[in-house]
Amino acid sequence: MHSLFLVLSTKCKEECPHCFYNVEPSRKYNEDLDVENLIRIFSNLRERNIEFYYLTGGEPLDHPDIFNLVRSITNIGAAPILLTNIHRPSESDLENLVNSGLAAMVVSLGRLTSAPILNRIEAELDSIVQRKAMLAKYFPDSISSILVITAFLAPYLSKILQRLKSIGLDTVIQPAFVPHTLRKDSMVSPFDISNEEWTVLMEEISNYSADTGLTYYPDYWNYLRDASGNAPKICRMGSDSAVIQPDGSIHACFHRPDLSAGNILHHDVDDVFNIMSGLAKRCHDARCFGDHCISMFLE
């Protein structure tokens, strides 16, 4: 296993319409991750040669032990990577993150999905340009972004990607997650737009695919729309990566609470990872592939 996702908290002041904690509030946790106790088992985790620790949420920067956690991950020779909203880090946060040894930052552009009117999108893009300049002072070569495509954002994708490219902000695009049971009442999922709108969107997805070398990406989107494309054949969640939730439970995947290997804070670490090896087999054929996990297949 080469990476762990640490969900420090499911709390966040942003109310992004695509966030699965807002779409499905039952997935939220009341507690925050007990970082102090997690650090105590880092020597065990170090023996497993885990290279990357993705610090996510919710908003991980709101966790009181975030800088101690970043420092502790760096001290065991691994790379801490922060997933945060582009508007959240302050200058003080950035200084502390640099001093603690943060390896990279992935910023969410969530407010774009809440600005479906063109002039609001342009205003938010102006704000992103300013924020990117500030972040780059501290992390000049290690910032990337995630852009979630909603139904009302899809028509503006070309304009948005051109602007992000102009400031050198590498971007992963993924569809908004909306459970099938809620889609009829939703204006969020890009898979419910008209055929004409879909054709335009897929032109942009194809251009993005060509630019990034992700030649299979349009297939995945078409598969999720109407099964006309090809789905991935292999999923490496549980084998290459796992997720530690705020209560310490460790799952093979963000979206498979049924695939729990126990609690990393309370159970023997070797036992937990032995169980995880078995759970990985249940993810391997990617039968549960969906719009909630498409970005996990970007390689």
PDB file of C-alpha atoms in Angstrom:
ATOM      1  CA  MET A   1       0.000   0.000   0.000  1.00  0.00           C
ATOM      2  CA  HIS A   2       1.471   3.354  -0.993  1.00  0.00           C
ATOM      3  CA  SER A   3      -1.058   5.908   0.273  1.00  0.00           C
ATOM      4  CA  LEU A   4      -3.514   6.622   3.073  1.00  0.00           C
ATOM      5  CA  PHE A   5      -6.316   9.164   3.039  1.00  0.00           C
ATOM      6  CA  LEU A   6      -6.810  10.679   6.490  1.00  0.00           C
ATOM      7  CA  VAL A   7     -10.256  12.236   6.923  1.00  0.00           C
ATOM      8  CA  LEU A   8      -9.450  14.634   9.758  1.00  0.00           C
ATOM      9  CA  SER A   9     -13.010  15.889  10.085  1.00  0.00           C
ATOM     10  CA  THR A  10     -16.213  16.011   8.066  1.00  0.00           C
ATOM     11  CA  LYS A  11     -16.900  19.576   9.206  1.00  0.00           C
ATOM     12  CA  CYS A  12     -16.525  22.408   6.696  1.00  0.00           C
ATOM     13  CA  LYS A  13     -17.780  25.987   6.460  1.00  0.00           C
ATOM     14  CA  GLU A  14     -18.179  25.728   2.688  1.00  0.00           C
ATOM     15  CA  GLU A  15     -21.542  24.315   1.571  1.00  0.00           C
ATOM     16  CA  CYS A  16     -20.514  22.926  -1.806  1.00  0.00           C
ATOM     17  CA  PRO A  17     -23.543  21.319  -3.492  1.00  0.00           C
ATOM     18  CA  HIS A  18     -21.427  18.458  -4.854  1.00  0.00           C
ATOM     19  CA  CYS A  19     -19.811  17.404  -1.554  1.00  0.00           C
ATOM     20  CA  PHE A  20     -21.009  13.958  -0.565  1.00  0.00           C
ATOM     21  CA  TYR A  21     -21.168  15.027   3.085  1.00  0.00           C
ATOM     22  CA  ASN A  22     -23.772  17.614   2.047  1.00  0.00           C
ATOM     23  CA  VAL A  23     -25.521  15.327  -0.429  1.00  0.00           C
ATOM     24  CA  GLU A  24     -25.667  12.540   2.160  1.00  0.00           C
ATOM     25  CA  PRO A  25     -25.448  14.125   5.649  1.00  0.00           C
ATOM     26  CA  SER A  26     -25.721  10.690   7.265  1.00  0.00           C
ATOM     27  CA  ARG A  27     -22.089  10.130   6.258  1.00  0.00           C
ATOM     28  CA  LYS A  28     -20.831  12.865   8.579  1.00  0.00           C
ATOM     29  CA  TYR A  29     -18.955  12.042  11.789  1.00  0.00           C
ATOM     30  CA  ASN A  30     -19.436  13.912  15.043  1.00  0.00           C
ATOM     31  CA  GLU A  31     -15.822  13.518  16.120  1.00  0.00           C
ATOM     32  CA  ASP A  32     -12.544  14.672  14.615  1.00  0.00           C
ATOM     33  CA  LEU A  33      -9.646  12.277  14.045  1.00  0.00           C
ATOM     34  CA  ASP A  34      -7.578  11.667  17.179  1.00  0.00           C
ATOM     35  CA  VAL A  35      -4.281  12.795  15.674  1.00  0.00           C
ATOM     36  CA  GLU A  36      -2.300  12.364  18.888  1.00  0.00           C
ATOM     37  CA  ASN A  37      -3.128   8.656  19.074  1.00  0.00           C
ATOM     38  CA  LEU A  38      -2.644   8.228  15.333  1.00  0.00           C
ATOM     39  CA  ILE A  39       0.894   9.607  15.584  1.00  0.00           C
ATOM     40  CA  ARG A  40       1.675   6.974  18.220  1.00  0.00           C
ATOM     41  CA  ILE A  41       1.303   4.202  15.632  1.00  0.00           C
ATOM     42  CA  PHE A  42       3.332   5.944  12.923  1.00  0.00           C
ATOM     43  CA  SER A  43       6.306   3.683  13.639  1.00  0.00           C
ATOM     44  CA  ASN A  44       4.107   0.718  12.657  1.00  0.00           C
ATOM     45  CA  LEU A  45       2.896   2.508   9.539  1.00  0.00           C
ATOM     46  CA  ARG A  46       6.446   3.474   8.602  1.00  0.00           C
ATOM     47  CA  GLU A  47       7.368  -0.214   8.359  1.00  0.00           C
ATOM     48  CA  ARG A  48       4.728  -0.556   5.638  1.00  0.00           C
ATOM     49  CA  ASN A  49       6.507   1.999   3.421  1.00  0.00           C
ATOM     50  CA  ILE A  50       3.430   4.151   2.898  1.00  0.00           C
ATOM     51  CA  GLU A  51       4.643   7.018   0.724  1.00  0.00           C
ATOM     52  CA  PHE A  52       1.760   9.498   0.708  1.00  0.00           C
ATOM     53  CA  TYR A  53      -0.653  10.721   3.357  1.00  0.00           C
ATOM     54  CA  TYR A  54      -3.542  12.730   1.925  1.00  0.00           C
ATOM     55  CA  LEU A  55      -5.013  15.024   4.591  1.00  0.00           C
ATOM     56  CA  THR A  56      -8.630  15.634   3.703  1.00  0.00           C
ATOM     57  CA  GLY A  57     -12.096  16.271   5.106  1.00  0.00           C
ATOM     58  CA  GLY A  58     -14.286  18.293   5.491  1.00  0.00           C
ATOM     59  CA  GLU A  59     -11.779  21.046   5.948  1.00  0.00           C
ATOM     60  CA  PRO A  60      -8.514  19.597   7.334  1.00  0.00           C
ATOM     61  CA  LEU A  61      -7.014  23.015   8.121  1.00  0.00           C
ATOM     62  CA  ASP A  62      -9.637  23.481  10.816  1.00  0.00           C
ATOM     63  CA  HIS A  63      -8.226  20.528  12.767  1.00  0.00           C
ATOM     64  CA  PRO A  64      -6.208  21.857  15.743  1.00  0.00           C
ATOM     65  CA  ASP A  65      -3.411  19.297  15.269  1.00  0.00           C
ATOM     66  CA  ILE A  66      -2.937  19.731  11.527  1.00  0.00           C
ATOM     67  CA  PHE A  67       0.599  21.163  11.676  1.00  0.00           C
ATOM     68  CA  ASN A  68       1.759  18.568  14.195  1.00  0.00           C
ATOM     69  CA  LEU A  69       0.369  15.864  11.910  1.00  0.00           C
ATOM     70  CA  VAL A  70       2.152  17.253   8.840  1.00  0.00           C
ATOM     71  CA  ARG A  71       5.419  17.435  10.781  1.00  0.00           C
ATOM     72  CA  SER A  72       5.038  13.886  12.110  1.00  0.00           C
ATOM     73  CA  ILE A  73       4.375  12.470   8.636  1.00  0.00           C
ATOM     74  CA  THR A  74       7.460  14.240   7.323  1.00  0.00           C
ATOM     75  CA  ASN A  75       9.501  12.828  10.207  1.00  0.00           C
ATOM     76  CA  ILE A  76       8.732   9.233   9.175  1.00  0.00           C
ATOM     77  CA  GLY A  77       9.972   9.930   5.657  1.00  0.00           C
ATOM     78  CA  ALA A  78       6.570  10.115   3.963  1.00  0.00           C
ATOM     79  CA  ALA A  79       4.927  12.920   1.982  1.00  0.00           C
ATOM     80  CA  PRO A  80       1.967  14.782   3.518  1.00  0.00           C
ATOM     81  CA  ILE A  81      -0.404  16.209   0.898  1.00  0.00           C
ATOM     82  CA  LEU A  82      -3.144  18.638   1.914  1.00  0.00           C
ATOM     83  CA  LEU A  83      -6.560  18.740   0.219  1.00  0.00           C
ATOM     84  CA  THR A  84      -8.180  22.062   1.108  1.00  0.00           C
ATOM     85  CA  ASN A  85     -10.418  24.764  -0.314  1.00  0.00           C
ATOM     86  CA  ILE A  86      -8.434  27.364  -2.253  1.00  0.00           C
ATOM     87  CA  HIS A  87      -9.931  30.158  -0.124  1.00  0.00           C
ATOM     88  CA  ARG A  88      -9.108  28.580   3.252  1.00  0.00           C
ATOM     89  CA  PRO A  89      -5.309  28.866   3.867  1.00  0.00           C
ATOM     90  CA  SER A  90      -4.139  32.093   5.473  1.00  0.00           C
ATOM     91  CA  GLU A  91      -0.604  33.442   5.183  1.00  0.00           C
ATOM     92  CA  SER A  92       0.051  32.127   8.688  1.00  0.00           C
ATOM     93  CA  ASP A  93      -1.270  28.672   7.716  1.00  0.00           C
ATOM     94  CA  LEU A  94       0.998  28.604   4.681  1.00  0.00           C
ATOM     95  CA  GLU A  95       4.069  29.562   6.698  1.00  0.00           C
ATOM     96  CA  ASN A  96       3.294  26.811   9.226  1.00  0.00           C
ATOM     97  CA  LEU A  97       2.690  24.264   6.470  1.00  0.00           C
ATOM     98  CA  VAL A  98       6.012  25.079   4.816  1.00  0.00           C
ATOM     99  CA  ASN A  99       7.837  24.864   8.136  1.00  0.00           C
ATOM    100  CA  SER A 100       6.117  21.568   8.953  1.00  0.00           C
ATOM    101  CA  GLY A 101       7.222  20.011   5.678  1.00  0.00           C
ATOM    102  CA  LEU A 102       4.063  19.830   3.585  1.00  0.00           C
ATOM    103  CA  ALA A 103       4.937  18.178   0.263  1.00  0.00           C
ATOM    104  CA  ALA A 104       2.069  19.410  -1.891  1.00  0.00           C
ATOM    105  CA  MET A 105      -1.336  21.040  -1.847  1.00  0.00           C
ATOM    106  CA  VAL A 106      -4.459  20.135  -3.808  1.00  0.00           C
ATOM    107  CA  VAL A 107      -7.068  22.897  -3.717  1.00  0.00           C
ATOM    108  CA  SER A 108     -10.779  22.539  -4.306  1.00  0.00           C
ATOM    109  CA  LEU A 109     -12.435  25.151  -6.522  1.00  0.00           C
ATOM    110  CA  GLY A 110     -15.769  24.464  -4.880  1.00  0.00           C
ATOM    111  CA  ARG A 111     -17.149  27.992  -5.019  1.00  0.00           C
ATOM    112  CA  LEU A 112     -17.236  27.818  -8.815  1.00  0.00           C
ATOM    113  CA  THR A 113     -19.977  25.202  -8.553  1.00  0.00           C
ATOM    114  CA  SER A 114     -22.011  27.635  -6.481  1.00  0.00           C
ATOM    115  CA  ALA A 115     -21.657  30.426  -9.060  1.00  0.00           C
ATOM    116  CA  PRO A 116     -23.652  29.249 -12.104  1.00  0.00           C
ATOM    117  CA  ILE A 117     -24.187  32.735 -13.530  1.00  0.00           C
ATOM    118  CA  LEU A 118     -21.432  33.778 -15.932  1.00  0.00           C
ATOM    119  CA  ASN A 119     -20.494  37.065 -14.255  1.00  0.00           C
ATOM    120  CA  ARG A 120     -20.258  35.287 -10.889  1.00  0.00           C
ATOM    121  CA  ILE A 121     -18.029  32.617 -12.439  1.00  0.00           C
ATOM    122  CA  GLU A 122     -15.750  35.301 -13.866  1.00  0.00           C
ATOM    123  CA  ALA A 123     -15.579  37.032 -10.488  1.00  0.00           C
ATOM    124  CA  GLU A 124     -14.680  33.749  -8.787  1.00  0.00           C
ATOM    125  CA  LEU A 125     -12.021  33.046 -11.419  1.00  0.00           C
ATOM    126  CA  ASP A 126     -10.519  36.466 -10.689  1.00  0.00           C
ATOM    127  CA  SER A 127     -10.425  35.518  -7.021  1.00  0.00           C
ATOM    128  CA  ILE A 128      -8.796  32.155  -7.825  1.00  0.00           C
ATOM    129  CA  VAL A 129      -6.072  33.946  -9.796  1.00  0.00           C
ATOM    130  CA  GLN A 130      -5.264  36.079  -6.739  1.00  0.00           C
ATOM    131  CA  ARG A 131      -5.334  33.114  -4.366  1.00  0.00           C
ATOM    132  CA  LYS A 132      -3.118  31.034  -6.660  1.00  0.00           C
ATOM    133  CA  ALA A 133      -0.537  33.827  -6.690  1.00  0.00           C
ATOM    134  CA  MET A 134      -0.487  33.886  -2.881  1.00  0.00           C
ATOM    135  CA  LEU A 135      -0.235  30.099  -2.552  1.00  0.00           C
ATOM    136  CA  ALA A 136       2.538  29.954  -5.141  1.00  0.00           C
ATOM    137  CA  LYS A 137       4.745  32.158  -2.980  1.00  0.00           C
ATOM    138  CA  TYR A 138       4.939  29.262  -0.532  1.00  0.00           C
ATOM    139  CA  PHE A 139       4.437  26.269  -2.839  1.00  0.00           C
ATOM    140  CA  PRO A 140       5.668  27.411  -6.265  1.00  0.00           C
ATOM    141  CA  ASP A 141       5.766  23.975  -7.893  1.00  0.00           C
ATOM    142  CA  SER A 142       3.399  21.792  -5.868  1.00  0.00           C
ATOM    143  CA  ILE A 143      -0.152  23.132  -6.211  1.00  0.00           C
ATOM    144  CA  SER A 144      -2.887  21.474  -8.224  1.00  0.00           C
ATOM    145  CA  SER A 145      -6.665  21.765  -8.147  1.00  0.00           C
ATOM    146  CA  ILE A 146      -9.900  19.798  -8.336  1.00  0.00           C
ATOM    147  CA  LEU A 147     -12.833  21.133 -10.338  1.00  0.00           C
ATOM    148  CA  VAL A 148     -16.163  19.387  -9.887  1.00  0.00           C
ATOM    149  CA  ILE A 149     -18.475  19.611 -12.887  1.00  0.00           C
ATOM    150  CA  THR A 150     -22.147  20.182 -12.158  1.00  0.00           C
ATOM    151  CA  ALA A 151     -25.030  20.463 -14.607  1.00  0.00           C
ATOM    152  CA  PHE A 152     -25.083  24.257 -14.376  1.00  0.00           C
ATOM    153  CA  LEU A 153     -21.282  24.576 -14.626  1.00  0.00           C
ATOM    154  CA  ALA A 154     -20.904  22.361 -17.699  1.00  0.00           C
ATOM    155  CA  PRO A 155     -21.610  25.092 -20.312  1.00  0.00           C
ATOM    156  CA  TYR A 156     -18.749  27.205 -18.953  1.00  0.00           C
ATOM    157  CA  LEU A 157     -16.124  24.460 -18.714  1.00  0.00           C
ATOM    158  CA  SER A 158     -14.081  25.636 -21.701  1.00  0.00           C
ATOM    159  CA  LYS A 159     -13.811  29.202 -20.379  1.00  0.00           C
ATOM    160  CA  ILE A 160     -12.900  27.962 -16.901  1.00  0.00           C
ATOM    161  CA  LEU A 161     -10.212  25.528 -18.061  1.00  0.00           C
ATOM    162  CA  GLN A 162      -8.638  28.146 -20.324  1.00  0.00           C
ATOM    163  CA  ARG A 163      -8.392  30.573 -17.416  1.00  0.00           C
ATOM    164  CA  LEU A 164      -6.931  27.977 -15.050  1.00  0.00           C
ATOM    165  CA  LYS A 165      -4.413  26.904 -17.681  1.00  0.00           C
ATOM    166  CA  SER A 166      -3.359  30.531 -18.186  1.00  0.00           C
ATOM    167  CA  ILE A 167      -2.214  30.752 -14.552  1.00  0.00           C
ATOM    168  CA  GLY A 168      -0.491  27.369 -14.602  1.00  0.00           C
ATOM    169  CA  LEU A 169      -2.946  25.639 -12.282  1.00  0.00           C
ATOM    170  CA  ASP A 170      -3.074  21.939 -13.126  1.00  0.00           C
ATOM    171  CA  THR A 171      -6.636  20.732 -12.716  1.00  0.00           C
ATOM    172  CA  VAL A 172      -8.384  17.419 -12.228  1.00  0.00           C
ATOM    173  CA  ILE A 173     -11.988  17.509 -13.392  1.00  0.00           C
ATOM    174  CA  GLN A 174     -14.583  15.133 -12.076  1.00  0.00           C
ATOM    175  CA  PRO A 175     -18.373  14.932 -12.121  1.00  0.00           C
ATOM    176  CA  ALA A 176     -20.458  15.991  -9.150  1.00  0.00           C
ATOM    177  CA  PHE A 177     -21.613  13.073  -7.042  1.00  0.00           C
ATOM    178  CA  VAL A 178     -25.374  12.766  -6.788  1.00  0.00           C
ATOM    179  CA  PRO A 179     -26.909   9.420  -5.730  1.00  0.00           C
ATOM    180  CA  HIS A 180     -29.243   7.974  -8.344  1.00  0.00           C
ATOM    181  CA  THR A 181     -32.137   8.171  -5.889  1.00  0.00           C
ATOM    182  CA  LEU A 182     -31.795  11.976  -5.785  1.00  0.00           C
ATOM    183  CA  ARG A 183     -31.067  12.717  -9.439  1.00  0.00           C
ATOM    184  CA  LYS A 184     -34.614  13.438 -10.575  1.00  0.00           C
ATOM    185  CA  ASP A 185     -34.823  16.275  -8.082  1.00  0.00           C
ATOM    186  CA  SER A 186     -31.317  17.566  -8.706  1.00  0.00           C
ATOM    187  CA  MET A 187     -29.812  20.273 -10.888  1.00  0.00           C
ATOM    188  CA  VAL A 188     -26.338  19.136  -9.887  1.00  0.00           C
ATOM    189  CA  SER A 189     -25.432  15.966 -11.775  1.00  0.00           C
ATOM    190  CA  PRO A 190     -23.846  16.604 -15.201  1.00  0.00           C
ATOM    191  CA  PHE A 191     -25.161  13.246 -16.380  1.00  0.00           C
ATOM    192  CA  ASP A 192     -28.711  14.589 -16.525  1.00  0.00           C
ATOM    193  CA  ILE A 193     -28.138  17.403 -19.027  1.00  0.00           C
ATOM    194  CA  SER A 194     -29.664  17.314 -22.513  1.00  0.00           C
ATOM    195  CA  ASN A 195     -28.093  15.370 -25.378  1.00  0.00           C
ATOM    196  CA  GLU A 196     -27.052  18.629 -27.053  1.00  0.00           C
ATOM    197  CA  GLU A 197     -25.408  19.895 -23.868  1.00  0.00           C
ATOM    198  CA  TRP A 198     -23.746  16.515 -23.383  1.00  0.00           C
ATOM    199  CA  THR A 199     -22.197  16.653 -26.856  1.00  0.00           C
ATOM    200  CA  VAL A 200     -20.649  20.028 -26.063  1.00  0.00           C
ATOM    201  CA  LEU A 201     -19.445  18.838 -22.666  1.00  0.00           C
ATOM    202  CA  MET A 202     -17.863  15.719 -24.148  1.00  0.00           C
ATOM    203  CA  GLU A 203     -15.934  17.833 -26.643  1.00  0.00           C
ATOM    204  CA  GLU A 204     -14.361  19.600 -23.677  1.00  0.00           C
ATOM    205  CA  ILE A 205     -13.767  16.328 -21.826  1.00  0.00           C
ATOM    206  CA  SER A 206     -12.076  14.930 -24.950  1.00  0.00           C
ATOM    207  CA  ASN A 207      -9.863  18.018 -25.258  1.00  0.00           C
ATOM    208  CA  TYR A 208      -8.970  17.723 -21.579  1.00  0.00           C
ATOM    209  CA  SER A 209      -8.222  14.024 -22.094  1.00  0.00           C
ATOM    210  CA  ALA A 210      -5.874  14.798 -24.980  1.00  0.00           C
ATOM    211  CA  ASP A 211      -4.096  17.543 -23.029  1.00  0.00           C
ATOM    212  CA  THR A 212      -3.548  15.372 -19.961  1.00  0.00           C
ATOM    213  CA  GLY A 213      -2.916  12.031 -21.651  1.00  0.00           C
ATOM    214  CA  LEU A 214      -5.959  10.480 -19.946  1.00  0.00           C
ATOM    215  CA  THR A 215      -7.133   8.861 -23.167  1.00  0.00           C
ATOM    216  CA  TYR A 216      -9.644   6.611 -21.418  1.00  0.00           C
ATOM    217  CA  TYR A 217     -11.398   9.432 -19.537  1.00  0.00           C
ATOM    218  CA  PRO A 218     -14.187  10.170 -22.079  1.00  0.00           C
ATOM    219  CA  ASP A 219     -15.073   6.463 -22.013  1.00  0.00           C
ATOM    220  CA  TYR A 220     -15.628   6.629 -18.253  1.00  0.00           C
ATOM    221  CA  TRP A 221     -17.918   9.649 -18.565  1.00  0.00           C
ATOM    222  CA  ASN A 222     -19.946   8.042 -21.360  1.00  0.00           C
ATOM    223  CA  TYR A 223     -20.241   4.868 -19.322  1.00  0.00           C
ATOM    224  CA  LEU A 224     -21.619   6.778 -16.368  1.00  0.00           C
ATOM    225  CA  ARG A 225     -24.043   8.695 -18.594  1.00  0.00           C
ATOM    226  CA  ASP A 226     -25.630   5.792 -20.467  1.00  0.00           C
ATOM    227  CA  ALA A 227     -23.242   2.823 -20.407  1.00  0.00           C
ATOM    228  CA  SER A 228     -22.068   3.653 -23.957  1.00  0.00           C
ATOM    229  CA  GLY A 229     -18.408   3.788 -22.909  1.00  0.00           C
ATOM    230  CA  ASN A 230     -16.105   1.364 -21.160  1.00  0.00           C
ATOM    231  CA  ALA A 231     -15.778   1.202 -17.388  1.00  0.00           C
ATOM    232  CA  PRO A 232     -12.445   0.511 -15.665  1.00  0.00           C
ATOM    233  CA  LYS A 233     -11.654  -3.156 -15.163  1.00  0.00           C
ATOM    234  CA  ILE A 234      -9.511  -2.813 -12.050  1.00  0.00           C
ATOM    235  CA  CYS A 235      -9.816  -0.768  -8.853  1.00  0.00           C
ATOM    236  CA  ARG A 236      -6.832  -0.488  -6.535  1.00  0.00           C
ATOM    237  CA  MET A 237      -8.624   0.869  -3.488  1.00  0.00           C
ATOM    238  CA  GLY A 238      -7.841  -1.365  -0.552  1.00  0.00           C
ATOM    239  CA  SER A 239      -4.617  -2.561  -2.157  1.00  0.00           C
ATOM    240  CA  ASP A 240      -2.770   0.648  -3.110  1.00  0.00           C
ATOM    241  CA  SER A 241      -4.811   3.032  -0.929  1.00  0.00           C
ATOM    242  CA  ALA A 242      -7.125   3.045   2.070  1.00  0.00           C
ATOM    243  CA  VAL A 243      -9.148   5.588   4.037  1.00  0.00           C
ATOM    244  CA  ILE A 244      -8.994   6.357   7.756  1.00  0.00           C
ATOM    245  CA  GLN A 245     -12.196   8.005   8.941  1.00  0.00           C
ATOM    246  CA  PRO A 246     -12.499  10.527  11.810  1.00  0.00           C
ATOM    247  CA  ASP A 247     -13.441   7.801  14.306  1.00  0.00           C
ATOM    248  CA  GLY A 248     -10.325   5.797  13.419  1.00  0.00           C
ATOM    249  CA  SER A 249     -12.111   3.167  11.354  1.00  0.00           C
ATOM    250  CA  ILE A 250     -10.189   2.193   8.238  1.00  0.00           C
ATOM    251  CA  HIS A 251     -12.030   1.401   5.010  1.00  0.00           C
ATOM    252  CA  ALA A 252     -10.953   0.117   1.631  1.00  0.00           C
ATOM    253  CA  CYS A 253     -12.814   2.990  -0.048  1.00  0.00           C
ATOM    254  CA  PHE A 254     -14.455   6.315   0.817  1.00  0.00           C
ATOM    255  CA  HIS A 255     -17.779   5.067  -0.490  1.00  0.00           C
ATOM    256  CA  ARG A 256     -17.794   1.493   0.852  1.00  0.00           C
ATOM    257  CA  PRO A 257     -18.502   1.621   4.599  1.00  0.00           C
ATOM    258  CA  ASP A 258     -19.186  -2.104   4.387  1.00  0.00           C
ATOM    259  CA  LEU A 259     -15.495  -2.689   3.657  1.00  0.00           C
ATOM    260  CA  SER A 260     -14.083  -1.870   7.094  1.00  0.00           C
ATOM    261  CA  ALA A 261     -10.891  -3.505   8.346  1.00  0.00           C
ATOM    262  CA  GLY A 262     -11.424  -2.386  11.933  1.00  0.00           C
ATOM    263  CA  ASN A 263     -10.148   0.629  13.839  1.00  0.00           C
ATOM    264  CA  ILE A 264      -6.540   1.706  13.307  1.00  0.00           C
ATOM    265  CA  LEU A 265      -6.471   3.456  16.713  1.00  0.00           C
ATOM    266  CA  HIS A 266      -7.760   0.526  18.758  1.00  0.00           C
ATOM    267  CA  HIS A 267      -6.876  -2.682  16.915  1.00  0.00           C
ATOM    268  CA  ASP A 268      -3.569  -4.334  16.122  1.00  0.00           C
ATOM    269  CA  VAL A 269      -2.109  -2.641  13.034  1.00  0.00           C
ATOM    270  CA  ASP A 270      -0.926  -5.910  11.477  1.00  0.00           C
ATOM    271  CA  ASP A 271      -4.382  -7.446  11.935  1.00  0.00           C
ATOM    272  CA  VAL A 272      -6.006  -4.404  10.338  1.00  0.00           C
ATOM    273  CA  PHE A 273      -3.840  -4.571   7.227  1.00  0.00           C
ATOM    274  CA  ASN A 274      -4.274  -8.334   6.930  1.00  0.00           C
ATOM    275  CA  ILE A 275      -8.039  -7.814   6.870  1.00  0.00           C
ATOM    276  CA  MET A 276      -7.586  -4.992   4.358  1.00  0.00           C
ATOM    277  CA  SER A 277      -5.794  -7.357   1.978  1.00  0.00           C
ATOM    278  CA  GLY A 278      -8.915  -9.492   1.864  1.00  0.00           C
ATOM    279  CA  LEU A 279     -11.216  -6.498   1.376  1.00  0.00           C
ATOM    280  CA  ALA A 280      -9.104  -5.288  -1.550  1.00  0.00           C
ATOM    281  CA  LYS A 281     -10.204  -8.343  -3.508  1.00  0.00           C
ATOM    282  CA  ARG A 282     -13.805  -7.131  -3.269  1.00  0.00           C
ATOM    283  CA  CYS A 283     -12.825  -3.827  -4.924  1.00  0.00           C
ATOM    284  CA  HIS A 284     -10.447  -5.257  -7.490  1.00  0.00           C
ATOM    285  CA  ASP A 285     -12.868  -5.809 -10.382  1.00  0.00           C
ATOM    286  CA  ALA A 286     -14.301  -2.257 -10.057  1.00  0.00           C
ATOM    287  CA  ARG A 287     -17.903  -3.473 -10.132  1.00  0.00           C
ATOM    288  CA  CYS A 288     -18.978  -0.595  -7.895  1.00  0.00           C
ATOM    289  CA  PHE A 289     -17.412   2.066 -10.171  1.00  0.00           C
ATOM    290  CA  GLY A 290     -19.516   5.243 -10.212  1.00  0.00           C
ATOM    291  CA  ASP A 291     -19.470   9.016 -10.524  1.00  0.00           C
ATOM    292  CA  HIS A 292     -18.424   9.287  -6.882  1.00  0.00           C
ATOM    293  CA  CYS A 293     -15.020   7.726  -7.529  1.00  0.00           C
ATOM    294  CA  ILE A 294     -14.040   8.543 -11.115  1.00  0.00           C
ATOM    295  CA  SER A 295     -11.104  10.759 -10.074  1.00  0.00           C
ATOM    296  CA  MET A 296      -9.537   7.822  -8.237  1.00  0.00           C
ATOM    297  CA  PHE A 297      -8.825   6.289 -11.652  1.00  0.00           C
ATOM    298  CA  LEU A 298      -6.695   9.175 -12.897  1.00  0.00           C
ATOM    299  CA  GLU A 299      -3.188   7.812 -13.395  1.00  0.00           C
TER     300      GLU A 299
END
